[in-house]
N, CA, C and O atoms as a GROMACS GRO file, in nm:
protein
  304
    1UNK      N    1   1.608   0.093  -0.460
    1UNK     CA    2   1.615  -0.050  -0.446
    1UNK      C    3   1.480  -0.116  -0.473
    1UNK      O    4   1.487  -0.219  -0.540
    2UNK      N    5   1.351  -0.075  -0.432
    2UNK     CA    6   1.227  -0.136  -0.464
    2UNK      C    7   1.212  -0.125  -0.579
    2UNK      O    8   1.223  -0.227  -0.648
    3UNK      N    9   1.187  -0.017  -0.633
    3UNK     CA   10   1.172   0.008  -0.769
    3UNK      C   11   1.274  -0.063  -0.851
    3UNK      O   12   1.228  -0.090  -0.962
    4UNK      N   13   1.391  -0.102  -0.837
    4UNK     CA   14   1.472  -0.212  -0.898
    4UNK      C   15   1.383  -0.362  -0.843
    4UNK      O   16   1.328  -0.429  -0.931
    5UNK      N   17   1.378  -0.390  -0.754
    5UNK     CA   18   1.315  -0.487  -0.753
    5UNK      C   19   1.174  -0.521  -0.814
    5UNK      O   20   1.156  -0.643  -0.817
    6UNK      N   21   1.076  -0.453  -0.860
    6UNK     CA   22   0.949  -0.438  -0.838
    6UNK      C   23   0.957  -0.442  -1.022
    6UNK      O   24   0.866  -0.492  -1.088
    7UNK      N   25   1.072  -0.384  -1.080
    7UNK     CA   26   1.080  -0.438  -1.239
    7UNK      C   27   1.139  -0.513  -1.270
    7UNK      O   28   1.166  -0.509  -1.390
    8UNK      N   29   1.189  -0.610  -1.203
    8UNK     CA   30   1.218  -0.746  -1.224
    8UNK      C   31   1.043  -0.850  -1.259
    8UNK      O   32   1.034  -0.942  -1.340
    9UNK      N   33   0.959  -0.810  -1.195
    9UNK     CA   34   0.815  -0.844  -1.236
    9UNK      C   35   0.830  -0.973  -1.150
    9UNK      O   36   0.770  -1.066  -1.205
   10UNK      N   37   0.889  -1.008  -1.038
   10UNK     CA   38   0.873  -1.105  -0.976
   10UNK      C   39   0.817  -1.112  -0.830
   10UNK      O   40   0.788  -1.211  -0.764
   11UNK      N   41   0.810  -1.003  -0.804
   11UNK     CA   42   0.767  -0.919  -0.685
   11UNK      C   43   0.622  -0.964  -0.670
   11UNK      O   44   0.564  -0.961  -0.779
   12UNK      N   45   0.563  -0.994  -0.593
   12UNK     CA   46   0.410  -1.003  -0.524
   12UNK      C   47   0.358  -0.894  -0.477
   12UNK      O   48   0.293  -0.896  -0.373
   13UNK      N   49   0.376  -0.798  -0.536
   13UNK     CA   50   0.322  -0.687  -0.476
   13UNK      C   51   0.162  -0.727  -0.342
   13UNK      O   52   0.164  -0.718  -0.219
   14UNK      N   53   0.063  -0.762  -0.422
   14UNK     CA   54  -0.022  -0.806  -0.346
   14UNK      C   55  -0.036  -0.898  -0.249
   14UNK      O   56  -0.148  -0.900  -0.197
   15UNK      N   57   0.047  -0.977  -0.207
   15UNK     CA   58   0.058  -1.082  -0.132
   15UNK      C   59   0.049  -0.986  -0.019
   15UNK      O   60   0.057  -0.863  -0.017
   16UNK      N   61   0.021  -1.111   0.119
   16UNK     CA   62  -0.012  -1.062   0.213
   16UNK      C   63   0.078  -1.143   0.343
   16UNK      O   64   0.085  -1.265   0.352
   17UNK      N   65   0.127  -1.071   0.414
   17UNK     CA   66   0.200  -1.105   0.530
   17UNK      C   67   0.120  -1.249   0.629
   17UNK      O   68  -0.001  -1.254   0.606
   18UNK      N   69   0.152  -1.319   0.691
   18UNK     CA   70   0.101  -1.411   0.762
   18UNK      C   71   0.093  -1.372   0.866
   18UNK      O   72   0.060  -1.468   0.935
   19UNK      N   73   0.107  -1.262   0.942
   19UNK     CA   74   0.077  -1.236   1.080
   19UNK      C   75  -0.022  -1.133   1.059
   19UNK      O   76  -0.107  -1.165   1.142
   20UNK      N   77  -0.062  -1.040   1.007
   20UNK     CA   78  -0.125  -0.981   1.005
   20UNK      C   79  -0.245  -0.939   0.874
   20UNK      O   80  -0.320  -0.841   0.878
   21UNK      N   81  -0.238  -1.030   0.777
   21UNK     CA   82  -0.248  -1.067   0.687
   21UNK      C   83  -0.306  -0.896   0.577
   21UNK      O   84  -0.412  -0.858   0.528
   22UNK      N   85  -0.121  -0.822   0.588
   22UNK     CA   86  -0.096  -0.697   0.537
   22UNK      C   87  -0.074  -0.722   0.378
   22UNK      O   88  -0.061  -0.836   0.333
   23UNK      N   89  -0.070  -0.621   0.306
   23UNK     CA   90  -0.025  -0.619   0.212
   23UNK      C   91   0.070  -0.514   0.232
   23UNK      O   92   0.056  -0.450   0.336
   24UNK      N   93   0.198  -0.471   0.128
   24UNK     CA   94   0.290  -0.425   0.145
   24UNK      C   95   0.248  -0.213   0.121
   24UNK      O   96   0.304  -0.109   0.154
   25UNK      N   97   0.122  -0.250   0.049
   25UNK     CA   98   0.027  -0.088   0.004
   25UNK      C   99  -0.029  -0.059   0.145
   25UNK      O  100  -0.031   0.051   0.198
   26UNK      N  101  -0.070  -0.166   0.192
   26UNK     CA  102  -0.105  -0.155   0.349
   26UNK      C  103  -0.002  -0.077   0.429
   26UNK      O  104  -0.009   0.041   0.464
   27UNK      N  105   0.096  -0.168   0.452
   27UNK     CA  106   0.232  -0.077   0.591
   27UNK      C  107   0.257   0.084   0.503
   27UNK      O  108   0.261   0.195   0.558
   28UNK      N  109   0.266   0.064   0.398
   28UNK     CA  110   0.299   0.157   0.312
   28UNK      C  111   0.208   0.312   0.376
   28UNK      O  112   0.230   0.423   0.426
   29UNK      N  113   0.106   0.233   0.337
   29UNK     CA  114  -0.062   0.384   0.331
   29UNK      C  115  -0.095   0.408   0.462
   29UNK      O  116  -0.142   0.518   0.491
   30UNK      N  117  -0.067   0.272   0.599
   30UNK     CA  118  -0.068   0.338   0.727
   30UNK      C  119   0.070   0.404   0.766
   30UNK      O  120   0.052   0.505   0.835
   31UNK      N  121   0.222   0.372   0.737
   31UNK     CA  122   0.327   0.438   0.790
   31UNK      C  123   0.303   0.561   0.725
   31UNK      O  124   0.364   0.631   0.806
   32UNK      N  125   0.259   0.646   0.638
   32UNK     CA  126   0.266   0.756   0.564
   32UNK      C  127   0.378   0.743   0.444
   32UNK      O  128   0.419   0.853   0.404
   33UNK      N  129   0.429   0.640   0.386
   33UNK     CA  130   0.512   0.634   0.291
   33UNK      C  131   0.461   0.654   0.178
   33UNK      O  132   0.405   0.560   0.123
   34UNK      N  133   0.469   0.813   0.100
   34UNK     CA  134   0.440   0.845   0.001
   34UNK      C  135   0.501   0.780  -0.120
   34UNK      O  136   0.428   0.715  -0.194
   35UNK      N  137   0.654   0.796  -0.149
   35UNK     CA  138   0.685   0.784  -0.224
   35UNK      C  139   0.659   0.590  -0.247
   35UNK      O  140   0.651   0.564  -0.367
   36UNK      N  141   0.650   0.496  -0.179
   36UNK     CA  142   0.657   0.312  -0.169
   36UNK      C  143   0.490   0.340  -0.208
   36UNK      O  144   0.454   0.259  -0.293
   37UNK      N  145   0.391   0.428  -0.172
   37UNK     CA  146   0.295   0.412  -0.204
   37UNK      C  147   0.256   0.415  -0.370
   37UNK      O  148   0.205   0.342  -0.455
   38UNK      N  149   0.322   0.561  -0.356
   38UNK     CA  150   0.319   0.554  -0.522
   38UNK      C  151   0.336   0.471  -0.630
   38UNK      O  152   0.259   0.449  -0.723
   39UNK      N  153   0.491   0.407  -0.601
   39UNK     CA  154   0.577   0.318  -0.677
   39UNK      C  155   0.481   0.137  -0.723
   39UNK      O  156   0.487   0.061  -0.820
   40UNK      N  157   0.391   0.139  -0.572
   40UNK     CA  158   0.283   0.072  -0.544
   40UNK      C  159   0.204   0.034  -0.667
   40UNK      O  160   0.190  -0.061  -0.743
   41UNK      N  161   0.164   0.144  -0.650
   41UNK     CA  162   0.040   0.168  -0.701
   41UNK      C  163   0.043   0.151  -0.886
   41UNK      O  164  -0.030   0.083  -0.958
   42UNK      N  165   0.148   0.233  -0.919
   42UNK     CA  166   0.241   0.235  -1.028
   42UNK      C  167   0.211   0.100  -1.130
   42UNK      O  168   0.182   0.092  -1.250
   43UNK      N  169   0.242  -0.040  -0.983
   43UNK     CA  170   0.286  -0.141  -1.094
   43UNK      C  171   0.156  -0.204  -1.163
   43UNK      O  172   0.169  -0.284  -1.256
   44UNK      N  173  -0.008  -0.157  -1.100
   44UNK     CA  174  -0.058  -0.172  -1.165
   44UNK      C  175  -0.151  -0.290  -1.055
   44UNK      O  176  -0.269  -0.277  -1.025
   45UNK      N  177  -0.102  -0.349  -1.030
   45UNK     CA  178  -0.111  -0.505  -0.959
   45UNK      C  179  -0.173  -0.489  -0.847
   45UNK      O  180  -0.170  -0.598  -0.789
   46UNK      N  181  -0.245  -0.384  -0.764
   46UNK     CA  182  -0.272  -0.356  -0.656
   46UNK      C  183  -0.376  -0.244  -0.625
   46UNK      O  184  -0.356  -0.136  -0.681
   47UNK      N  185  -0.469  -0.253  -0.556
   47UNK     CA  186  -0.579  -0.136  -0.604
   47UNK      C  187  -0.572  -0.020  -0.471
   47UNK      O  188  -0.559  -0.042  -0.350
   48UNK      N  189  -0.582   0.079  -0.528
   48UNK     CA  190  -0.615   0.186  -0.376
   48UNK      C  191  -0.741   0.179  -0.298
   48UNK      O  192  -0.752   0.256  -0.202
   49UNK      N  193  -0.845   0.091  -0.327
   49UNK     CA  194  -0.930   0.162  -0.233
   49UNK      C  195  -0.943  -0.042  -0.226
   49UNK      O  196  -1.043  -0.109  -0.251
   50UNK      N  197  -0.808  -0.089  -0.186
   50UNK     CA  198  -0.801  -0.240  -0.088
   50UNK      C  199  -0.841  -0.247   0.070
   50UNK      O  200  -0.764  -0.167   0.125
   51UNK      N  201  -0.904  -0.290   0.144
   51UNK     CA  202  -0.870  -0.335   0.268
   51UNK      C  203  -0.779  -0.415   0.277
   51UNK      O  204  -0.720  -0.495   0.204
   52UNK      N  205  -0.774  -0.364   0.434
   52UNK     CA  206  -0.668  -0.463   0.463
   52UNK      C  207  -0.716  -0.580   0.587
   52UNK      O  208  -0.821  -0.579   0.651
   53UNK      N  209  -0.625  -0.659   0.596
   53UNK     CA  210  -0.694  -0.823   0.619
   53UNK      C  211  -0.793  -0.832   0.807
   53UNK      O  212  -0.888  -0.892   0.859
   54UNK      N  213  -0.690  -0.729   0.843
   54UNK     CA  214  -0.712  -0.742   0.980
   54UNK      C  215  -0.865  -0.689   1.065
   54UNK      O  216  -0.945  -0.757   1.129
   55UNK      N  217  -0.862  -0.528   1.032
   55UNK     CA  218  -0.964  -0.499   1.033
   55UNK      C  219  -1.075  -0.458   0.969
   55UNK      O  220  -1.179  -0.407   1.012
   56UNK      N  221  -1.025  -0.497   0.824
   56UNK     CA  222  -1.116  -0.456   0.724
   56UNK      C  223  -1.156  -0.313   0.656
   56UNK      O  224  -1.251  -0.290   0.581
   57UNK      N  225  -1.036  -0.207   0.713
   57UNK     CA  226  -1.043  -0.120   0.696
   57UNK      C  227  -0.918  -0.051   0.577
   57UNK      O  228  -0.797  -0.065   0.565
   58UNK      N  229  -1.043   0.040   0.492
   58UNK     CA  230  -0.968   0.083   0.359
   58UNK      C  231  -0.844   0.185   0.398
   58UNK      O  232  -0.849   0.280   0.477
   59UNK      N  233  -0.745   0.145   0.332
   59UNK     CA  234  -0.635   0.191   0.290
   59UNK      C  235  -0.647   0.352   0.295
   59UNK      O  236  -0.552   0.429   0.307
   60UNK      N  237  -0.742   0.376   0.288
   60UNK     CA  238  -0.770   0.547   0.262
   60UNK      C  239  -0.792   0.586   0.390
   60UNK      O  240  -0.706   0.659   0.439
   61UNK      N  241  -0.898   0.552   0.466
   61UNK     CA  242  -0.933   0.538   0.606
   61UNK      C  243  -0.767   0.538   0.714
   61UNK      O  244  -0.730   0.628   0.790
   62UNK      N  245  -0.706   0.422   0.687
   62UNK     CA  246  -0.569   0.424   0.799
   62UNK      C  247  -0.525   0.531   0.750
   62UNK      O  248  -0.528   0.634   0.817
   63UNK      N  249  -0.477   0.528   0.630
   63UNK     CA  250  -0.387   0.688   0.621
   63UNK      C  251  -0.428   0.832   0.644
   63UNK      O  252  -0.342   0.919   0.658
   64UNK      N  253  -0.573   0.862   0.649
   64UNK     CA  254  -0.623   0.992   0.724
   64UNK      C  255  -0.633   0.959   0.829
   64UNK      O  256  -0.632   1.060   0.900
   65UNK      N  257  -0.641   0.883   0.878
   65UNK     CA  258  -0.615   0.912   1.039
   65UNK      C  259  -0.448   0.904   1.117
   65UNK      O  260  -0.416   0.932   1.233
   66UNK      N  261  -0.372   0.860   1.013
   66UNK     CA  262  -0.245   0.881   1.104
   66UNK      C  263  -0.218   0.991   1.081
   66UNK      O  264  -0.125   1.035   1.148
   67UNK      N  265  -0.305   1.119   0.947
   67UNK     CA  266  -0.291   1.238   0.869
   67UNK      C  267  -0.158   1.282   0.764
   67UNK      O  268  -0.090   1.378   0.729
   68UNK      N  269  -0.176   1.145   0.743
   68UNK     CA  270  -0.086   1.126   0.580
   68UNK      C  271  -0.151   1.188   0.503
   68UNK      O  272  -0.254   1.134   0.464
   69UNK      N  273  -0.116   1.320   0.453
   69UNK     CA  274  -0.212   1.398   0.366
   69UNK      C  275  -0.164   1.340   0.206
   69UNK      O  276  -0.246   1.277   0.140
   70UNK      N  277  -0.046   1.364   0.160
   70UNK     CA  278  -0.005   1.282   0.085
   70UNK      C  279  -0.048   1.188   0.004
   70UNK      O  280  -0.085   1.208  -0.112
   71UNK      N  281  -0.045   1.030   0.088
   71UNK     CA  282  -0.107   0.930   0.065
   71UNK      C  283  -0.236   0.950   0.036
   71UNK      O  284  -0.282   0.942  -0.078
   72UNK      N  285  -0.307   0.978   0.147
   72UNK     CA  286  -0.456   0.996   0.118
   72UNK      C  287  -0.532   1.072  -0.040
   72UNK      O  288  -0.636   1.052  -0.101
   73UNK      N  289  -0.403   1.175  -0.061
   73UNK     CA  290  -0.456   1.218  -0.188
   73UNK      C  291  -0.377   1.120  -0.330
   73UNK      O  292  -0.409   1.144  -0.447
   74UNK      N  293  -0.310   1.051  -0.307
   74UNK     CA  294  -0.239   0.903  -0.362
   74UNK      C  295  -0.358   0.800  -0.372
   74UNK      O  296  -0.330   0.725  -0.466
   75UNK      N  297  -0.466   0.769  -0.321
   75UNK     CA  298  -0.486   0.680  -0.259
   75UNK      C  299  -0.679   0.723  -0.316
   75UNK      O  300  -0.766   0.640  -0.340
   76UNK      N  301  -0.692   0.884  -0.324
   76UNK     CA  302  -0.856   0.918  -0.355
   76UNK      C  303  -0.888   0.857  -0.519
   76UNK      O  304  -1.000   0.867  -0.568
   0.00000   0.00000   0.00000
């Protein structure tokens, strides 16, 4: 379903949530979601080594510590 959505090219990949001011590579790289990370990353539109809004901490950083090995090597 994302990946259908995400080539429609209307998608904001980068946009950022108003409460926490996330991006979607964000929930992605801290939940450990390999495969949404990838697909992410994929469209081009979005960089791996982003912070994120809240604490300023890189995308690479949250995901080794929840020990998303995965991601983290997604993400080097």
């Amino acid at each position: 379903m994302v990946k259908l959505l995400l080539e429609t090219g209307k998608v904001e990949v980068d946009s950022k949530d108003r409460w926490f001011s996330q991006m979607p590579l964000s929930w992605a790289a801290k939940g450990g979601h390999e495969a949404m990370v990838k697909l992410l990353l994929e469209t081009g539109k979005v960089r791996a080594n982003s912070k994120d809004g809240q604490a300023g901490r890189t995308l690479l950083s949250w995901a080794a510590e929840g020990g998303h090995e995965a991601v983290v090597k997604l993400l080097q």
